[in-house]
PDB file of C-alpha atoms in Angstrom:
ATOM      1  CA  MET A 513     -56.681  26.121  50.409  1.00 63.00           C
ATOM      2  CA  LEU A 514     -58.403  29.338  49.458  1.00 75.00           C
ATOM      3  CA  GLY A 515     -61.156  31.253  51.191  1.00 75.00           C
ATOM      4  CA  GLU A 516     -62.910  32.187  47.953  1.00 80.00           C
ATOM      5  CA  PRO A 517     -63.868  30.031  44.983  1.00 84.00           C
ATOM      6  CA  ILE A 518     -61.636  30.330  41.915  1.00 89.00           C
ATOM      7  CA  ALA A 519     -63.630  27.816  39.850  1.00 86.00           C
ATOM      8  CA  PRO A 520     -67.283  26.741  39.806  1.00 83.00           C
ATOM      9  CA  VAL A 521     -68.298  24.672  42.840  1.00 76.00           C
ATOM     10  CA  GLY A 522     -67.869  20.972  42.070  1.00 73.00           C
ATOM     11  CA  ALA A 523     -65.653  21.614  39.051  1.00 78.00           C
ATOM     12  CA  THR A 524     -62.147  20.192  39.006  1.00 81.00           C
ATOM     13  CA  ALA A 525     -59.412  20.233  36.415  1.00 87.00           C
ATOM     14  CA  ASP A 526     -56.233  18.189  36.372  1.00 86.00           C
ATOM     15  CA  PHE A 527     -53.428  19.534  34.188  1.00 91.00           C
ATOM     16  CA  PRO A 528     -50.492  17.090  33.983  1.00 89.00           C
ATOM     17  CA  ALA A 529     -48.799  19.343  31.413  1.00 94.00           C
ATOM     18  CA  PRO A 530     -48.738  23.067  30.606  1.00 96.00           C
ATOM     19  CA  VAL A 531     -51.904  24.516  29.085  1.00 96.00           C
ATOM     20  CA  PRO A 532     -52.677  27.788  27.304  1.00 96.00           C
ATOM     21  CA  GLU A 533     -54.179  30.672  29.299  1.00 95.00           C
ATOM     22  CA  ALA A 534     -57.438  30.207  27.395  1.00 96.00           C
ATOM     23  CA  VAL A 535     -57.787  26.778  29.045  1.00 96.00           C
ATOM     24  CA  SER A 536     -56.658  27.860  32.519  1.00 96.00           C
ATOM     25  CA  PRO A 537     -55.037  31.217  33.184  1.00 96.00           C
ATOM     26  CA  LEU A 538     -54.023  30.091  36.672  1.00 96.00           C
ATOM     27  CA  ALA A 539     -52.458  26.807  35.539  1.00 96.00           C
ATOM     28  CA  ALA A 540     -50.585  28.651  32.774  1.00 96.00           C
ATOM     29  CA  GLN A 541     -49.091  31.030  35.374  1.00 96.00           C
ATOM     30  CA  LEU A 542     -48.125  28.203  37.723  1.00 96.00           C
ATOM     31  CA  PHE A 543     -46.475  26.160  34.968  1.00 97.00           C
ATOM     32  CA  ALA A 544     -44.292  29.202  34.284  1.00 95.00           C
ATOM     33  CA  VAL A 545     -42.574  28.540  37.634  1.00 95.00           C
ATOM     34  CA  LYS A 546     -39.535  26.358  36.967  1.00 94.00           C
ATOM     35  CA  GLY A 547     -39.978  22.870  38.441  1.00 95.00           C
ATOM     36  CA  VAL A 548     -43.796  22.659  38.224  1.00 95.00           C
ATOM     37  CA  THR A 549     -44.989  19.480  36.488  1.00 94.00           C
ATOM     38  CA  GLY A 550     -48.686  19.421  37.340  1.00 91.00           C
ATOM     39  CA  VAL A 551     -51.543  21.640  38.489  1.00 92.00           C
ATOM     40  CA  PHE A 552     -54.865  20.521  39.901  1.00 88.00           C
ATOM     41  CA  VAL A 553     -57.595  23.155  40.304  1.00 88.00           C
ATOM     42  CA  ALA A 554     -60.781  22.807  42.335  1.00 82.00           C
ATOM     43  CA  SER A 555     -63.297  25.338  43.550  1.00 81.00           C
ATOM     44  CA  GLN A 556     -61.378  26.463  46.633  1.00 81.00           C
ATOM     45  CA  PHE A 557     -57.953  24.871  46.394  1.00 83.00           C
ATOM     46  CA  VAL A 558     -54.999  24.323  44.109  1.00 88.00           C
ATOM     47  CA  THR A 559     -52.508  21.445  44.221  1.00 87.00           C
ATOM     48  CA  VAL A 560     -49.130  21.767  42.520  1.00 91.00           C
ATOM     49  CA  THR A 561     -46.808  18.880  41.620  1.00 89.00           C
ATOM     50  CA  LYS A 562     -43.082  19.461  41.177  1.00 92.00           C
ATOM     51  CA  THR A 563     -40.099  17.659  39.700  1.00 92.00           C
ATOM     52  CA  GLU A 564     -38.159  15.468  42.133  1.00 91.00           C
ATOM     53  CA  ASP A 565     -35.100  17.681  41.976  1.00 93.00           C
ATOM     54  CA  ALA A 566     -37.009  20.935  42.604  1.00 92.00           C
ATOM     55  CA  ASP A 567     -36.942  22.235  46.173  1.00 92.00           C
ATOM     56  CA  TRP A 568     -40.206  23.321  47.817  1.00 91.00           C
ATOM     57  CA  THR A 569     -38.385  26.055  49.717  1.00 92.00           C
ATOM     58  CA  GLU A 570     -37.535  27.681  46.385  1.00 93.00           C
ATOM     59  CA  LEU A 571     -40.920  27.025  44.770  1.00 93.00           C
ATOM     60  CA  ALA A 572     -43.237  27.894  47.641  1.00 93.00           C
ATOM     61  CA  GLN A 573     -43.055  31.686  47.608  1.00 95.00           C
ATOM     62  CA  PRO A 574     -43.451  32.196  43.836  1.00 95.00           C
ATOM     63  CA  LEU A 575     -46.365  29.742  43.813  1.00 95.00           C
ATOM     64  CA  VAL A 576     -48.079  31.294  46.820  1.00 93.00           C
ATOM     65  CA  ASP A 577     -47.638  34.782  45.350  1.00 94.00           C
ATOM     66  CA  ALA A 578     -49.084  33.694  41.990  1.00 94.00           C
ATOM     67  CA  ILE A 579     -52.047  31.925  43.575  1.00 92.00           C
ATOM     68  CA  LYS A 580     -52.838  34.820  45.950  1.00 91.00           C
ATOM     69  CA  ALA A 581     -52.632  37.377  43.144  1.00 92.00           C
ATOM     70  CA  PHE A 582     -54.857  35.258  40.937  1.00 92.00           C
ATOM     71  CA  ALA A 583     -57.428  34.701  43.699  1.00 89.00           C
ATOM     72  CA  ALA A 584     -57.473  38.444  44.444  1.00 90.00           C
ATOM     73  CA  SER A 585     -58.160  39.207  40.768  1.00 91.00           C
ATOM     74  CA  GLY A 586     -61.543  37.467  40.983  1.00 89.00           C
ATOM     75  CA  ALA A 587     -60.930  35.753  37.641  1.00 92.00           C
ATOM     76  CA  ASP A 588     -62.070  32.195  36.953  1.00 93.00           C
ATOM     77  CA  ALA A 589     -59.203  29.680  37.030  1.00 94.00           C
ATOM     78  CA  LEU A 590     -60.841  27.777  34.167  1.00 94.00           C
ATOM     79  CA  GLY A 591     -60.753  29.707  30.909  1.00 93.00           C
ATOM     80  CA  PRO A 592     -63.233  29.825  28.029  1.00 93.00           C
ATOM     81  CA  GLU A 593     -61.500  26.951  26.204  1.00 93.00           C
ATOM     82  CA  PHE A 594     -61.616  24.578  29.193  1.00 92.00           C
ATOM     83  CA  VAL A 595     -63.683  21.490  28.396  1.00 87.00           C
ATOM     84  CA  ALA A 596     -64.848  19.311  31.271  1.00 79.00           C
ATOM     85  CA  LYS A 597     -64.630  15.555  30.798  1.00 67.00           C
ATOM     86  CA  GLU A 598     -67.821  13.821  29.764  1.00 58.00           C
ATOM     87  CA  THR A 599     -69.680  12.034  32.519  1.00 54.00           C
ATOM     88  CA  ALA A 600     -71.199   8.605  32.208  1.00 50.00           C
ATOM     89  CA  PRO A 601     -74.986   8.306  31.955  1.00 54.00           C
ATOM     90  CA  GLU A 602     -76.707   7.899  35.302  1.00 55.00           C
ATOM     91  CA  GLY A 603     -78.825   4.982  36.380  1.00 65.00           C
ATOM     92  CA  ASP A 604     -80.141   4.276  39.856  1.00 88.00           C
ATOM     93  CA  VAL A 605     -76.904   2.636  41.086  1.00 90.00           C
ATOM     94  CA  VAL A 606     -74.711   5.234  39.393  1.00 90.00           C
ATOM     95  CA  GLY A 607     -76.806   8.030  40.856  1.00 87.00           C
ATOM     96  CA  ARG A 608     -76.348   6.673  44.383  1.00 90.00           C
ATOM     97  CA  ILE A 609     -72.601   6.223  43.813  1.00 92.00           C
ATOM     98  CA  ARG A 610     -72.277   9.783  42.510  1.00 89.00           C
ATOM     99  CA  ARG A 611     -74.199  11.199  45.491  1.00 88.00           C
ATOM    100  CA  ILE A 612     -71.874   9.504  47.993  1.00 90.00           C
ATOM    101  CA  LEU A 613     -68.806  10.637  46.084  1.00 90.00           C
ATOM    102  CA  GLU A 614     -70.074  14.226  45.773  1.00 85.00           C
ATOM    103  CA  ASP A 615     -71.560  14.644  49.246  1.00 85.00           C
ATOM    104  CA  GLU A 616     -69.087  12.686  51.379  1.00 87.00           C
ATOM    105  CA  VAL A 617     -65.923  11.561  49.635  1.00 88.00           C
ATOM    106  CA  ARG A 618     -64.905  14.575  47.552  1.00 85.00           C
ATOM    107  CA  PRO A 619     -65.176  17.091  50.424  1.00 83.00           C
ATOM    108  CA  ALA A 620     -63.107  14.837  52.701  1.00 83.00           C
ATOM    109  CA  VAL A 621     -60.417  14.230  50.090  1.00 83.00           C
ATOM    110  CA  ALA A 622     -60.376  17.940  49.168  1.00 81.00           C
ATOM    111  CA  MET A 623     -59.215  18.758  52.702  1.00 79.00           C
ATOM    112  CA  ASP A 624     -55.949  17.002  51.772  1.00 79.00           C
ATOM    113  CA  GLY A 625     -55.625  18.785  48.413  1.00 80.00           C
ATOM    114  CA  GLY A 626     -56.948  16.010  46.226  1.00 81.00           C
ATOM    115  CA  ASP A 627     -60.053  14.906  44.427  1.00 84.00           C
ATOM    116  CA  VAL A 628     -61.856  11.736  43.417  1.00 87.00           C
ATOM    117  CA  VAL A 629     -63.758  11.813  40.148  1.00 85.00           C
ATOM    118  CA  PHE A 630     -66.283   9.172  39.130  1.00 88.00           C
ATOM    119  CA  ALA A 631     -65.104   7.477  35.919  1.00 87.00           C
ATOM    120  CA  GLY A 632     -67.588   4.629  35.523  1.00 89.00           C
ATOM    121  CA  TYR A 633     -69.458   1.659  36.951  1.00 91.00           C
ATOM    122  CA  ARG A 634     -69.722  -1.823  35.492  1.00 90.00           C
ATOM    123  CA  ASP A 635     -70.455  -5.254  36.936  1.00 91.00           C
ATOM    124  CA  GLY A 636     -70.074  -4.174  40.569  1.00 92.00           C
ATOM    125  CA  VAL A 637     -66.826  -2.274  39.983  1.00 93.00           C
ATOM    126  CA  VAL A 638     -66.670   1.485  40.508  1.00 92.00           C
ATOM    127  CA  GLU A 639     -63.922   3.247  38.581  1.00 91.00           C
ATOM    128  CA  VAL A 640     -62.585   6.519  39.962  1.00 90.00           C
ATOM    129  CA  GLN A 641     -59.786   8.826  38.995  1.00 85.00           C
ATOM    130  CA  LEU A 642     -57.603  10.165  41.803  1.00 85.00           C
ATOM    131  CA  GLN A 643     -56.434  13.714  41.180  1.00 84.00           C
ATOM    132  CA  GLY A 644     -54.376  16.407  42.818  1.00 79.00           C
ATOM    133  CA  SER A 645     -52.388  15.302  45.825  1.00 76.00           C
ATOM    134  CA  CYS A 646     -54.179  11.927  45.765  1.00 72.00           C
ATOM    135  CA  ALA A 647     -52.606  10.929  42.464  1.00 74.00           C
ATOM    136  CA  GLY A 648     -49.538   8.898  43.348  1.00 70.00           C
ATOM    137  CA  CYS A 649     -49.916   9.407  47.102  1.00 73.00           C
ATOM    138  CA  PRO A 650     -48.682   6.407  49.114  1.00 73.00           C
ATOM    139  CA  SER A 651     -51.873   6.536  51.193  1.00 78.00           C
ATOM    140  CA  SER A 652     -54.174   6.521  48.164  1.00 77.00           C
ATOM    141  CA  THR A 653     -54.556   2.721  48.189  1.00 77.00           C
ATOM    142  CA  ALA A 654     -55.722   2.809  51.801  1.00 79.00           C
ATOM    143  CA  THR A 655     -58.072   5.705  51.043  1.00 78.00           C
ATOM    144  CA  LEU A 656     -59.483   3.777  48.105  1.00 80.00           C
ATOM    145  CA  ARG A 657     -59.994   0.469  49.934  1.00 80.00           C
ATOM    146  CA  PHE A 658     -60.771   1.461  53.512  1.00 81.00           C
ATOM    147  CA  GLY A 659     -62.455   4.771  52.868  1.00 85.00           C
ATOM    148  CA  ILE A 660     -64.182   5.036  49.522  1.00 90.00           C
ATOM    149  CA  GLU A 661     -64.860   1.353  48.835  1.00 90.00           C
ATOM    150  CA  GLN A 662     -66.079   0.622  52.358  1.00 90.00           C
ATOM    151  CA  ARG A 663     -68.437   3.613  52.377  1.00 90.00           C
ATOM    152  CA  LEU A 664     -69.854   2.850  48.936  1.00 92.00           C
ATOM    153  CA  ARG A 665     -70.428  -0.800  49.847  1.00 90.00           C
ATOM    154  CA  GLU A 666     -72.344   0.287  52.977  1.00 90.00           C
ATOM    155  CA  VAL A 667     -74.726   2.487  51.007  1.00 88.00           C
ATOM    156  CA  VAL A 668     -74.783   0.793  47.600  1.00 91.00           C
ATOM    157  CA  PRO A 669     -74.800  -3.006  48.073  1.00 91.00           C
ATOM    158  CA  GLU A 670     -74.282  -3.543  44.329  1.00 93.00           C
ATOM    159  CA  VAL A 671     -70.726  -2.197  44.678  1.00 93.00           C
ATOM    160  CA  GLN A 672     -68.159  -4.970  45.056  1.00 93.00           C
ATOM    161  CA  ARG A 673     -64.928  -3.099  44.408  1.00 92.00           C
ATOM    162  CA  VAL A 674     -63.490   0.362  43.725  1.00 92.00           C
ATOM    163  CA  VAL A 675     -60.501   0.798  41.419  1.00 90.00           C
ATOM    164  CA  SER A 676     -58.415   3.743  40.333  1.00 86.00           C
ATOM    165  CA  VAL A 677     -58.083   4.289  36.576  1.00 84.00           C
TER     166      VAL A 677
END
């Protein structure tokens, strides 16, 4: 968690593999640390995924140093060649779903180092992509069913189910 934004507010980027500095100078630096397999960047936090055999005690200091130095530089973590994923067209239902995700769900999930990105809506089913620490987290199914799905169904009666894609 950072005190200053390193990317535009609301922007997120999930890098499951190394990327050039022109796409993300921060992710490129973090992938240079041996054992890093994924980097997730949001406005005020970064989540790093490691190989199973890598030890956090060995990775922590180089990662913290790199992130602090980058944040202090004032540079944008997303470079000029970063391309955000296309978003689906909005209708009334989709607009309400997006508002709940943006205003309530994403900030709550961000506190745990993850993100939830709207991927689509069709026939009562909301598709989301779990990113950062939420991707592969054992608690993600509970978060999806008892958090996100329940809240969306309360506010948007057309929603029947929420699935991760």
